[in-house]
Amino acid sequence: MGASDEKLERCLAVLGGPTDEHKFAGLLMITKHLQDADAATLQEVRSRVLATTGVTFFLRLLHTKGCEDDALSPYRALALNLISSFCGDVKLAPEFAKESVVVDTLDALRLGVAGGNVAVVQDCHQVLQGLYVYSPVGRELLAQHRCSQVVIEAMRACCAVQPLDDSHEDVLHHLVALLRDDAQLWSALTPADTDAVVFCFGAIESASLAKVALQELLVEAPETIWTAAAVSSAAQGLFGAWPEAQHQSARRDTSLVLIDRLLSVVGGGWLLSEKGHQIVLVVQLAAIETKLLLDDAERAWIDDRVNDRAIEIVDGADDRLVRMIPVCYGILEVVVGWLAGPAAAELPAEAVAQLKDALCELFKVVAQFLTTARDFLATYTTAPPLDMVVYASVRVLGAWLAEDSDAIGADVVAILPFLLRYTPSAVVDDGASDADSDDEDEPPALVDPLHFLLPGLLQLTASDAAASAILDDEGGLARLLQFGAGVCANLAAGEDVVAVLTMCLGVHINLLLLGAPSFTARAQYQKTLPVFKKLLMLTCDAVAKDRGYDDDQYALLLHLINYCLLVMLGAPKEKTPSPEMTECLRWVAANPPAIEFEASYDLHELALHLTARYQDT
């Protein structure tokens, strides 16, 4: 069917008649004639129809009201339907960028929402969308008449009665889509407007697909919208009803992204209510999703290269893995941090136990994934997505080991050499600065994963098994010593890395106290003595001058002196200790910390014991 067949020409001739009756009849005839027309024909015919009738007819029809009892007159409903067709055309939509069209359409939208009229709301959506997308003048008019605010008011009215019936569910879906069409939405809204949007999300009690779309909108929102009221509404929505059969994976993803966003912006106080039920649900959701994601990652990036019969991963799965694994890990890392801090005291003991059980089971899976990655990387080269997942897994595992190294200690000891040696392809050198790179297009360098592992290593190396595993691995020990030397260089450059160096020394003190270093290991340690003895003298001078025995510098001094003494005890004894070393040992012996500083007091006692041993040899 073409746009110039004889029957169409007769229809257009009727349409061009002098009265409105001619126009109505012509439109009806054309509609019936074009029922099976293709898109190209429809576009051409729409242009001819508008050229025949002119825009004024449709504007007049849109403004025609019926009797007072009518919520929306049939004439206006017909005009909306016809104009919505024109506004879907990039060439014709600008013809309707008129103030009267915007005013009448927004009024029709209110009436359509109030009456639950899906067809009217859908037509309003298409008109407003076309004006926004295809007409700069239309965009200005929509902004002048506060289109987004009108839509938000309509959403609140729609959500006022719960649960949503089918018609209001469809209406709400169109309203959310209208907001998502506005690229400048959030900058145009007031705090009251944004609170209202999130209120709607929290108010929906039914398993609503419109709620899924609204959650996707909130994920894109700027940080500034999250007021106390908005966070409360978001929490109510997140833990409310959700559709089970459709959009399941996408809904879980956006829920997790929204939770991660809220945690990063406002912290986690909003999760600590309801006797801990909410935080337990979040951890269980994130843990289950992480297990599924790690299984998919293993299939996608490991099995696919080593097994010809590996299950094929659907297109787009790689992007989802790279996007969602950091989100799940981010949530879990925050919760692990809470368990180590005062927030845990706000939770019932039962909730804390549930959290630890869920996390313990998860980190066994993480350790198993890292074991598989270790075996794979021993033979094959890595790929950027796999590198990212391994790096993120090492980071979150380090956070858990700092909190509880006993539950999965045996699993981790088996992969300790791999964890120590692992360096992602984009890692930053500890002695380098971000300013050293002049290429602005290069991705930011990653922090050395040993930074994340140190707190956990400090706990782990208090066991004989972990200490032996590290000392028996020449490459892993060398990497740990090299890392410590890099931190020393950063300290000398004025960076605030005292806590990092103190932890690093604490790990080595554990190794030297509990393990049995081989001849090679002792030789590696002895090579570090000049650097650490020099740092010891400088730190001793600084502490003696400040006379602060309870601060980080004093803790560093005690770690340095114990480290140096332990290494010196395993080396051929100097005939005459340097005067500086002798003076430092004397000063530390004469200036103990107060007994209430338990950790420092124990280190001071160890220093006295090692000094006596060294002097007796």
Coordinates of C-alpha atoms in Angstrom, one line a residue:
M1 CA 0.0 0.0 0.0
G2 CA 1.4 3.4 -1.0
A3 CA 0.8 6.8 0.3
S4 CA -0.8 7.9 -2.9
D5 CA -3.3 5.1 -3.8
E6 CA -6.8 6.2 -5.1
K7 CA -8.7 5.2 -2.0
L8 CA -6.4 7.2 0.2
E9 CA -6.8 10.2 -2.1
R10 CA -10.6 10.0 -1.7
C11 CA -10.1 9.8 2.1
L12 CA -7.9 12.9 2.1
A13 CA -10.5 14.7 -0.1
V14 CA -13.2 14.1 2.5
L15 CA -10.7 15.1 5.2
G16 CA -10.2 18.4 3.4
G17 CA -13.9 19.3 3.5
P18 CA -15.2 22.6 4.9
T19 CA -16.8 21.3 8.1
D20 CA -15.6 19.4 11.2
E21 CA -17.9 16.5 10.2
H22 CA -15.8 16.1 7.0
K23 CA -12.6 16.0 9.1
F24 CA -14.0 13.4 11.5
A25 CA -15.3 11.3 8.7
G26 CA -12.0 11.6 6.8
L27 CA -9.9 10.6 9.8
L28 CA -12.1 7.6 10.5
M29 CA -11.8 6.5 6.8
I30 CA -8.0 6.9 6.8
T31 CA -7.7 5.0 10.1
K32 CA -9.6 2.0 8.7
H33 CA -7.7 2.2 5.4
L34 CA -4.3 2.2 7.0
Q35 CA -4.8 -0.7 9.5
D36 CA -2.1 -2.9 7.8
A37 CA 0.2 -0.1 6.6
D38 CA 3.9 -0.2 7.3
A39 CA 5.8 2.4 9.3
A40 CA 7.1 4.3 6.2
T41 CA 3.6 4.6 4.8
L42 CA 2.1 5.8 8.1
Q43 CA 4.8 8.5 8.4
E44 CA 4.0 9.8 5.0
V45 CA 0.3 9.7 5.5
R46 CA 0.6 11.5 8.9
S47 CA 2.4 14.3 7.1
R48 CA -0.3 14.6 4.5
V49 CA -3.1 14.5 7.1
L50 CA -1.5 17.3 9.0
A51 CA -1.0 19.3 5.8
T52 CA -4.6 18.8 4.9
T53 CA -6.3 19.7 8.2
G54 CA -3.7 22.0 9.7
V55 CA -2.6 22.1 13.4
T56 CA -5.4 24.4 14.5
F57 CA -8.1 21.7 14.1
F58 CA -6.4 19.4 16.6
L59 CA -5.6 22.2 19.0
R60 CA -9.3 23.3 19.0
L61 CA -10.4 19.6 19.5
L62 CA -8.0 19.2 22.4
H63 CA -9.5 22.3 24.1
T64 CA -13.1 21.2 23.6
K65 CA -14.8 20.3 26.9
G66 CA -17.9 18.2 27.3
C67 CA -20.6 18.4 29.9
E68 CA -19.6 19.1 33.5
D69 CA -20.0 15.5 34.5
D70 CA -17.3 14.3 32.1
A71 CA -13.8 13.9 33.6
L72 CA -12.4 14.1 30.1
S73 CA -14.5 14.8 27.1
P74 CA -14.5 12.3 24.2
Y75 CA -13.3 15.1 21.9
R76 CA -10.2 15.8 24.1
A77 CA -9.5 12.1 24.4
L78 CA -9.7 11.8 20.6
A79 CA -7.4 14.8 20.1
L80 CA -4.9 13.4 22.5
N81 CA -4.8 10.1 20.7
L82 CA -4.3 11.8 17.3
I83 CA -1.7 14.3 18.5
S84 CA 0.2 11.5 20.2
S85 CA 0.6 9.9 16.8
F86 CA 2.0 13.1 15.4
C87 CA 4.3 13.6 18.3
G88 CA 6.0 10.3 17.7
D89 CA 7.3 11.7 14.4
V90 CA 10.5 13.8 14.6
K91 CA 9.4 16.0 11.7
L92 CA 5.8 16.6 13.0
A93 CA 6.2 16.9 16.7
P94 CA 7.6 20.5 16.6
E95 CA 4.3 21.6 15.0
F96 CA 2.6 20.9 18.3
A97 CA 5.1 22.7 20.5
K98 CA 2.4 25.1 21.6
E99 CA 1.6 26.4 25.1
S100 CA -2.0 25.3 24.7
V101 CA -0.9 21.8 23.9
V102 CA 1.3 21.5 27.0
V103 CA -1.3 23.1 29.3
D104 CA -4.2 20.9 28.0
T105 CA -2.1 17.7 28.0
L106 CA -0.9 18.2 31.6
D107 CA -4.6 18.9 32.6
A108 CA -5.6 15.7 30.8
L109 CA -2.8 13.8 32.5
R110 CA -4.2 14.8 35.9
L111 CA -7.7 13.7 34.9
G112 CA -6.5 10.5 33.4
V113 CA -4.6 9.6 36.6
A114 CA -7.5 10.4 38.8
G115 CA -9.8 8.2 36.7
G116 CA -7.2 5.4 36.2
N117 CA -7.6 5.9 32.4
V118 CA -4.6 4.1 31.0
A119 CA -5.3 5.0 27.4
V120 CA -5.4 8.7 28.2
V121 CA -2.3 8.6 30.3
Q122 CA -0.5 6.7 27.6
D123 CA -1.4 9.3 25.0
C124 CA -0.3 12.1 27.3
H125 CA 3.0 10.3 27.8
Q126 CA 3.6 10.1 24.1
V127 CA 2.7 13.7 23.5
L128 CA 4.9 15.0 26.3
Q129 CA 7.7 12.7 25.3
G130 CA 7.6 13.8 21.7
L131 CA 7.7 17.4 22.6
Y132 CA 10.6 16.9 24.9
V133 CA 12.7 14.7 22.6
Y134 CA 12.0 16.3 19.2
S135 CA 11.4 20.0 20.0
P136 CA 13.7 22.5 21.8
V137 CA 10.7 24.8 22.1
G138 CA 8.6 22.0 23.5
R139 CA 11.3 21.3 26.1
E140 CA 11.2 25.0 27.2
L141 CA 7.4 24.9 27.5
L142 CA 7.5 21.7 29.6
A143 CA 10.0 23.3 31.9
Q144 CA 8.0 26.5 32.2
H145 CA 4.8 24.6 33.1
R146 CA 6.7 22.4 35.6
C147 CA 5.9 19.2 33.8
S148 CA 8.1 17.0 36.0
Q149 CA 6.4 18.4 39.2
V150 CA 3.0 17.7 37.7
V151 CA 4.0 14.2 36.9
I152 CA 5.3 13.7 40.5
E153 CA 2.0 15.1 41.9
A154 CA 0.2 12.6 39.7
M155 CA 2.5 9.8 41.0
R156 CA 1.6 10.6 44.6
A157 CA -2.1 10.6 43.8
C158 CA -1.7 7.3 42.0
C159 CA 0.2 5.7 45.0
A160 CA -2.3 7.1 47.5
V161 CA -4.4 4.0 47.4
Q162 CA -2.7 0.6 48.0
P163 CA -2.3 -2.0 46.7
L164 CA -2.3 -0.8 43.1
D165 CA -4.9 -2.2 40.9
D166 CA -4.0 -3.1 37.3
S167 CA -5.0 0.2 35.8
H168 CA -3.1 2.3 38.3
E169 CA -0.1 0.0 37.9
D170 CA 0.0 0.8 34.2
V171 CA -0.7 4.5 34.8
L172 CA 2.3 4.6 37.3
H173 CA 4.5 2.9 34.8
H174 CA 3.8 5.7 32.2
L175 CA 4.4 8.4 34.8
V176 CA 7.8 6.9 35.8
A177 CA 8.8 6.6 32.2
L178 CA 8.0 10.4 31.7
L179 CA 10.4 11.2 34.5
R180 CA 13.1 9.0 33.1
D181 CA 12.7 10.8 29.7
D182 CA 13.9 14.1 31.3
A183 CA 17.7 14.2 31.1
Q184 CA 17.8 17.2 33.4
L185 CA 15.2 15.9 35.9
W186 CA 17.1 16.0 39.2
S187 CA 18.6 19.5 38.7
A188 CA 15.1 20.9 38.2
L189 CA 13.5 19.4 41.3
T190 CA 13.3 20.8 44.8
P191 CA 14.1 18.7 47.9
A192 CA 10.4 18.4 48.5
D193 CA 10.0 17.0 44.9
T194 CA 12.8 14.4 45.3
D195 CA 11.4 13.4 48.7
A196 CA 8.0 12.9 46.9
V197 CA 9.6 10.6 44.2
V198 CA 11.2 8.4 46.8
F199 CA 8.0 8.5 48.9
C200 CA 6.2 6.9 46.0
F201 CA 8.9 4.1 45.9
G202 CA 8.3 3.4 49.5
A203 CA 4.5 3.6 49.4
I204 CA 4.0 0.9 46.8
E205 CA 2.8 -2.2 48.6
S206 CA 2.1 -4.4 45.7
A207 CA 4.5 -6.5 43.6
S208 CA 4.7 -3.8 41.0
L209 CA 6.7 -3.6 37.8
A210 CA 6.3 0.2 38.0
K211 CA 8.2 0.0 41.3
V212 CA 11.0 -1.8 39.5
A213 CA 11.2 1.1 37.0
L214 CA 11.1 3.6 39.8
Q215 CA 14.0 1.9 41.5
E216 CA 16.0 2.1 38.3
L217 CA 15.3 5.9 38.3
L218 CA 16.5 6.3 41.9
V219 CA 19.8 4.4 41.1
E220 CA 20.6 7.3 38.6
A221 CA 19.8 10.0 41.2
P222 CA 22.5 12.3 42.5
E223 CA 23.8 12.0 46.1
T224 CA 22.2 15.2 47.1
I225 CA 18.6 13.8 47.1
W226 CA 19.2 11.4 50.0
T227 CA 17.6 13.4 52.9
A228 CA 16.6 11.5 56.0
A229 CA 13.0 11.3 54.7
A230 CA 14.2 9.9 51.4
V231 CA 16.4 7.3 53.0
S232 CA 13.5 6.2 55.2
S233 CA 11.2 5.9 52.2
A234 CA 13.9 4.0 50.2
A235 CA 14.3 1.5 53.0
Q236 CA 10.6 0.9 53.1
G237 CA 10.5 0.3 49.4
L238 CA 13.6 -1.9 49.3
F239 CA 12.2 -4.3 51.9
G240 CA 8.6 -4.2 50.6
A241 CA 6.9 -6.4 48.0
W242 CA 8.5 -7.2 44.6
P243 CA 7.4 -9.0 41.5
E244 CA 8.7 -12.6 41.5
A245 CA 8.2 -13.8 37.9
Q246 CA 9.5 -10.9 35.8
H247 CA 12.7 -8.8 35.7
Q248 CA 14.0 -10.8 38.6
S249 CA 17.8 -10.5 37.9
A250 CA 17.5 -6.8 36.8
R251 CA 15.5 -6.0 39.9
R252 CA 18.0 -7.7 42.3
D253 CA 20.8 -5.8 40.6
T254 CA 19.2 -2.4 40.9
S255 CA 18.3 -3.2 44.5
L256 CA 21.9 -4.0 45.4
V257 CA 23.2 -1.0 43.5
L258 CA 20.7 1.3 45.4
I259 CA 21.7 -0.3 48.8
D260 CA 25.4 0.2 47.9
R261 CA 24.7 3.8 46.9
L262 CA 22.9 4.5 50.2
L263 CA 25.7 3.0 52.2
S264 CA 28.3 5.1 50.5
V265 CA 26.3 8.3 50.8
V266 CA 24.6 8.2 54.2
G267 CA 26.2 5.3 56.0
G268 CA 24.3 2.3 57.3
G269 CA 22.3 3.6 60.3
W270 CA 19.1 3.0 58.3
L271 CA 19.8 -0.7 58.2
L272 CA 20.3 -1.1 62.0
S273 CA 16.6 -0.9 62.9
E274 CA 14.0 -3.7 62.9
K275 CA 16.1 -5.7 65.4
G276 CA 18.7 -6.3 62.8
H277 CA 16.4 -8.0 60.3
Q278 CA 17.1 -5.6 57.5
I279 CA 20.9 -5.8 57.7
V280 CA 20.7 -9.6 57.8
L281 CA 18.5 -9.6 54.7
V282 CA 20.9 -7.3 52.9
V283 CA 23.9 -9.5 53.7
Q284 CA 22.0 -12.7 52.7
L285 CA 21.0 -11.1 49.4
A286 CA 24.5 -9.8 48.7
A287 CA 26.1 -13.1 49.7
I288 CA 23.8 -15.2 47.6
E289 CA 24.3 -12.9 44.6
T290 CA 28.1 -13.0 45.1
K291 CA 28.2 -16.8 45.1
L292 CA 26.2 -16.8 41.8
L293 CA 28.4 -14.1 40.3
L294 CA 31.6 -15.9 41.2
D295 CA 30.3 -19.1 39.7
D296 CA 29.5 -17.2 36.5
A297 CA 32.9 -15.6 36.6
E298 CA 34.6 -18.9 36.9
R299 CA 32.6 -20.3 33.9
A300 CA 33.1 -17.2 31.8
W301 CA 36.8 -16.5 32.3
I302 CA 38.4 -19.8 33.5
D303 CA 36.3 -22.8 32.4
D304 CA 35.9 -21.3 28.9
R305 CA 39.6 -21.3 28.4
V306 CA 40.5 -24.7 29.9
N307 CA 37.4 -26.7 29.0
D308 CA 36.1 -27.2 25.5
R309 CA 32.8 -28.3 26.9
A310 CA 32.3 -25.3 29.2
I311 CA 28.9 -23.8 29.4
E312 CA 28.5 -20.9 27.1
I313 CA 27.8 -17.6 28.9
V314 CA 25.0 -15.4 27.4
D315 CA 25.9 -12.1 25.7
G316 CA 26.2 -9.3 28.2
A317 CA 27.1 -11.5 31.1
D318 CA 30.6 -10.2 31.3
D319 CA 29.4 -6.6 31.6
R320 CA 27.1 -7.6 34.4
L321 CA 29.9 -9.5 36.3
V322 CA 32.2 -6.5 36.1
R323 CA 29.4 -4.2 37.2
M324 CA 27.9 -6.2 40.0
I325 CA 30.7 -8.0 41.8
P326 CA 32.2 -4.7 43.1
V327 CA 28.7 -3.6 44.2
C328 CA 28.1 -6.8 46.2
Y329 CA 31.7 -6.7 47.7
G330 CA 31.2 -3.1 48.6
I331 CA 28.1 -3.9 50.6
L332 CA 29.8 -6.8 52.3
E333 CA 32.9 -4.8 53.1
V334 CA 30.8 -2.1 54.9
V335 CA 29.0 -4.7 57.0
V336 CA 32.3 -6.4 57.9
G337 CA 33.6 -3.0 59.1
W338 CA 30.5 -2.6 61.3
L339 CA 31.0 -6.0 62.9
A340 CA 34.5 -4.8 63.9
G341 CA 33.2 -1.5 65.3
P342 CA 30.7 -0.1 67.8
A343 CA 27.8 -0.6 65.5
A344 CA 27.7 -4.3 66.3
A345 CA 26.7 -3.5 69.8
E346 CA 23.5 -2.0 68.5
L347 CA 22.4 -5.3 67.0
P348 CA 20.8 -8.2 68.9
A349 CA 23.2 -11.2 69.5
E350 CA 21.0 -13.3 67.2
A351 CA 21.4 -10.9 64.3
V352 CA 25.2 -10.7 64.8
A353 CA 25.4 -14.5 64.8
Q354 CA 23.3 -14.7 61.6
L355 CA 25.6 -12.1 59.9
K356 CA 28.8 -14.0 60.9
D357 CA 27.4 -17.3 59.7
A358 CA 26.3 -15.9 56.4
L359 CA 29.7 -14.1 55.9
C360 CA 31.7 -17.1 57.0
E361 CA 29.9 -19.3 54.4
L362 CA 30.4 -16.7 51.7
F363 CA 34.1 -16.2 52.4
K364 CA 34.7 -19.9 52.1
V365 CA 33.3 -19.6 48.6
V366 CA 35.6 -16.5 47.9
A367 CA 38.6 -18.5 49.1
Q368 CA 37.6 -21.4 46.8
F369 CA 37.3 -19.0 43.9
L370 CA 40.8 -17.6 44.6
T371 CA 42.1 -21.2 44.8
T372 CA 40.7 -21.9 41.4
A373 CA 42.1 -18.6 40.1
R374 CA 45.5 -19.4 41.5
D375 CA 45.6 -22.8 39.7
F376 CA 44.4 -21.1 36.5
L377 CA 46.9 -18.3 36.6
A378 CA 49.8 -20.7 37.2
T379 CA 49.3 -21.9 33.6
Y380 CA 47.3 -19.2 31.7
T381 CA 47.6 -15.4 31.4
T382 CA 45.0 -13.3 33.0
A383 CA 42.4 -11.2 31.3
P384 CA 41.3 -7.7 32.6
P385 CA 37.8 -8.8 33.8
L386 CA 39.3 -11.8 35.7
D387 CA 42.0 -9.6 37.1
M388 CA 39.4 -7.2 38.4
V389 CA 37.4 -9.9 40.1
V390 CA 40.5 -11.5 41.7
Y391 CA 41.7 -8.1 42.9
A392 CA 38.2 -7.3 44.4
S393 CA 38.1 -10.7 46.0
V394 CA 41.5 -10.3 47.6
R395 CA 40.4 -6.9 49.0
V396 CA 37.1 -8.1 50.6
L397 CA 38.8 -11.3 51.9
G398 CA 41.4 -9.1 53.6
A399 CA 38.6 -7.2 55.3
W400 CA 37.0 -10.4 56.6
L401 CA 40.3 -11.8 57.8
A402 CA 40.9 -8.7 59.9
E403 CA 37.6 -9.4 61.6
D404 CA 37.6 -13.2 61.8
S405 CA 40.6 -15.2 60.6
D406 CA 39.8 -18.4 62.5
A407 CA 36.7 -19.5 60.6
I408 CA 38.4 -19.9 57.3
G409 CA 42.0 -19.8 58.4
A410 CA 42.9 -23.3 56.9
D411 CA 41.4 -22.3 53.5
V412 CA 43.4 -19.1 53.4
V413 CA 46.7 -20.6 54.6
A414 CA 46.6 -22.9 51.6
I415 CA 46.5 -19.9 49.2
L416 CA 48.7 -17.5 51.2
P417 CA 51.7 -17.7 48.8
F418 CA 49.3 -16.8 45.9
L419 CA 47.8 -13.9 47.9
L420 CA 51.2 -12.5 48.7
R421 CA 52.5 -12.8 45.2
Y422 CA 49.4 -11.6 43.4
T423 CA 49.7 -8.2 41.7
P424 CA 47.0 -6.9 39.4
S425 CA 48.1 -5.6 36.1
A426 CA 47.3 -1.9 37.0
V427 CA 48.7 -1.9 40.5
V428 CA 50.5 1.3 41.7
D429 CA 54.1 1.0 42.9
D430 CA 54.3 2.0 46.6
G431 CA 57.1 4.4 45.7
A432 CA 55.3 6.0 42.8
S433 CA 52.9 8.9 42.8
D434 CA 49.8 9.4 40.8
A435 CA 51.4 12.6 39.4
D436 CA 54.0 10.5 37.7
S437 CA 51.6 9.6 34.9
D438 CA 51.0 12.2 32.3
D439 CA 48.5 10.1 30.3
E440 CA 45.0 11.3 31.4
D441 CA 43.4 8.5 29.3
E442 CA 45.0 5.8 31.4
P443 CA 42.8 4.1 34.0
P444 CA 43.7 5.0 37.6
A445 CA 46.3 2.7 39.1
L446 CA 45.1 0.2 41.7
V447 CA 46.4 0.2 45.3
D448 CA 48.7 -2.8 46.1
P449 CA 46.4 -5.6 47.4
L450 CA 48.9 -6.1 50.3
H451 CA 47.4 -2.9 51.8
F452 CA 44.1 -4.8 52.2
L453 CA 45.6 -8.0 53.4
L454 CA 47.9 -6.6 56.1
P455 CA 45.2 -6.4 58.9
G456 CA 44.2 -10.0 58.2
L457 CA 47.8 -11.2 57.9
L458 CA 48.5 -9.7 61.3
Q459 CA 45.8 -12.0 62.7
L460 CA 46.7 -15.0 60.6
T461 CA 50.4 -15.0 61.3
A462 CA 49.7 -15.4 65.0
S463 CA 49.3 -19.1 64.1
D464 CA 52.2 -21.5 63.4
A465 CA 50.6 -22.7 60.1
A466 CA 50.3 -19.3 58.5
A467 CA 53.8 -18.2 59.7
S468 CA 55.4 -21.4 58.3
A469 CA 53.5 -21.0 55.0
I470 CA 54.9 -17.5 54.4
L471 CA 58.4 -18.3 55.6
D472 CA 58.6 -21.4 53.4
D473 CA 57.6 -19.4 50.3
E474 CA 60.7 -17.5 49.2
G475 CA 58.9 -15.4 46.6
G476 CA 56.0 -14.5 48.9
L477 CA 58.4 -13.4 51.7
A478 CA 60.4 -11.4 49.3
R479 CA 57.3 -9.6 48.1
L480 CA 56.2 -8.8 51.6
L481 CA 59.7 -7.4 52.4
Q482 CA 59.7 -5.4 49.2
F483 CA 56.3 -4.0 50.1
G484 CA 57.6 -2.9 53.5
A485 CA 60.6 -1.2 51.9
G486 CA 58.2 0.7 49.6
V487 CA 56.2 1.9 52.6
C488 CA 59.4 3.1 54.3
A489 CA 60.2 5.1 51.1
N490 CA 56.7 6.6 51.3
L491 CA 57.2 7.5 54.9
A492 CA 60.5 9.2 54.2
A493 CA 58.7 11.2 51.4
G494 CA 56.3 12.6 54.0
E495 CA 53.3 10.4 53.4
D496 CA 51.1 9.3 56.4
V497 CA 51.8 5.6 56.3
V498 CA 52.8 5.0 59.9
A499 CA 49.8 2.6 60.6
V500 CA 50.6 0.6 57.4
L501 CA 54.3 0.3 58.3
T502 CA 53.4 -0.7 61.9
M503 CA 51.1 -3.5 60.7
C504 CA 53.7 -4.7 58.2
L505 CA 56.3 -4.9 61.0
G506 CA 53.8 -6.6 63.2
V507 CA 53.4 -9.4 60.6
H508 CA 57.2 -9.8 60.4
I509 CA 57.5 -9.9 64.2
N510 CA 54.9 -12.7 64.3
L511 CA 56.8 -14.6 61.6
L512 CA 60.2 -14.3 63.4
L513 CA 58.7 -15.2 66.7
L514 CA 56.6 -18.2 65.7
G515 CA 58.2 -19.5 62.6
A516 CA 61.6 -21.1 61.9
P517 CA 63.1 -19.0 59.1
S518 CA 65.4 -20.9 56.8
F519 CA 68.9 -19.7 56.0
T520 CA 67.6 -18.0 52.8
A521 CA 64.7 -16.3 54.7
R522 CA 67.2 -15.0 57.4
A523 CA 69.4 -13.7 54.6
Q524 CA 66.4 -11.9 53.1
Y525 CA 65.6 -10.3 56.4
Q526 CA 69.2 -9.2 57.1
K527 CA 69.3 -7.3 53.8
T528 CA 66.5 -5.1 55.2
L529 CA 68.4 -4.2 58.4
P530 CA 70.2 -1.0 57.2
V531 CA 66.9 0.6 56.1
F532 CA 65.0 -0.3 59.3
K533 CA 67.8 0.5 61.7
K534 CA 68.1 4.0 60.1
L535 CA 64.4 4.5 60.4
L536 CA 64.6 3.2 64.0
M537 CA 67.1 5.9 64.9
L538 CA 65.0 8.7 63.3
T539 CA 61.9 7.5 65.0
C540 CA 63.6 7.2 68.4
D541 CA 64.8 10.8 68.1
A542 CA 61.4 12.1 67.1
V543 CA 59.6 10.2 70.0
A544 CA 62.2 11.3 72.5
K545 CA 61.8 14.9 71.5
D546 CA 58.0 14.8 71.6
R547 CA 57.9 12.5 74.7
G548 CA 54.6 11.0 73.6
Y549 CA 54.5 7.3 74.7
D550 CA 50.9 6.5 73.7
D551 CA 50.8 7.7 70.1
D552 CA 51.3 6.0 66.8
Q553 CA 54.9 7.1 66.6
Y554 CA 55.7 5.3 69.8
A555 CA 54.0 2.2 68.6
L556 CA 56.0 2.3 65.4
L557 CA 59.2 2.7 67.5
L558 CA 58.5 -0.4 69.5
H559 CA 57.7 -2.4 66.3
L560 CA 60.9 -1.2 64.7
I561 CA 63.1 -2.1 67.7
N562 CA 61.6 -5.5 68.1
Y563 CA 61.9 -6.2 64.4
C564 CA 65.5 -5.1 64.3
L565 CA 66.4 -7.2 67.4
L566 CA 64.7 -10.3 66.0
V567 CA 66.6 -10.0 62.8
M568 CA 69.9 -9.2 64.5
L569 CA 69.4 -12.3 66.8
G570 CA 69.4 -14.5 63.7
A571 CA 72.5 -12.9 62.2
P572 CA 76.2 -13.0 63.1
K573 CA 76.5 -10.7 66.1
E574 CA 78.1 -7.3 65.6
K575 CA 81.4 -7.0 67.5
T576 CA 80.4 -3.6 68.8
P577 CA 76.8 -2.3 68.4
S578 CA 76.7 1.2 67.0
P579 CA 76.4 4.0 69.6
E580 CA 73.1 5.1 68.1
M581 CA 71.6 1.6 68.5
T582 CA 72.9 1.3 72.1
E583 CA 71.4 4.7 73.0
C584 CA 68.1 3.8 71.4
L585 CA 67.9 0.6 73.3
R586 CA 68.7 2.4 76.5
W587 CA 66.1 5.1 75.9
V588 CA 63.3 2.6 75.2
A589 CA 64.2 0.6 78.3
A590 CA 64.0 3.8 80.4
N591 CA 60.7 5.1 79.0
P592 CA 58.0 2.4 79.2
P593 CA 54.4 3.2 78.2
A594 CA 51.7 3.3 80.9
I595 CA 50.3 -0.1 81.7
E596 CA 46.8 0.8 80.5
F597 CA 48.2 0.9 76.9
E598 CA 48.2 -2.8 76.8
A599 CA 49.4 -3.4 73.3
S600 CA 52.3 -1.0 73.6
Y601 CA 53.1 -2.3 77.1
D602 CA 53.4 -5.9 75.8
L603 CA 55.6 -4.7 72.9
H604 CA 57.8 -2.9 75.4
E605 CA 58.2 -6.0 77.5
L606 CA 59.1 -7.9 74.4
A607 CA 61.8 -5.3 73.5
L608 CA 63.3 -5.6 77.0
H609 CA 63.4 -9.4 76.7
L610 CA 65.0 -9.3 73.2
T611 CA 67.5 -6.7 74.3
A612 CA 68.6 -8.9 77.1
R613 CA 68.9 -11.9 74.8
Y614 CA 70.9 -9.9 72.3
Q615 CA 73.3 -8.6 74.9
D616 CA 73.8 -12.1 76.4
T617 CA 74.7 -13.7 73.0

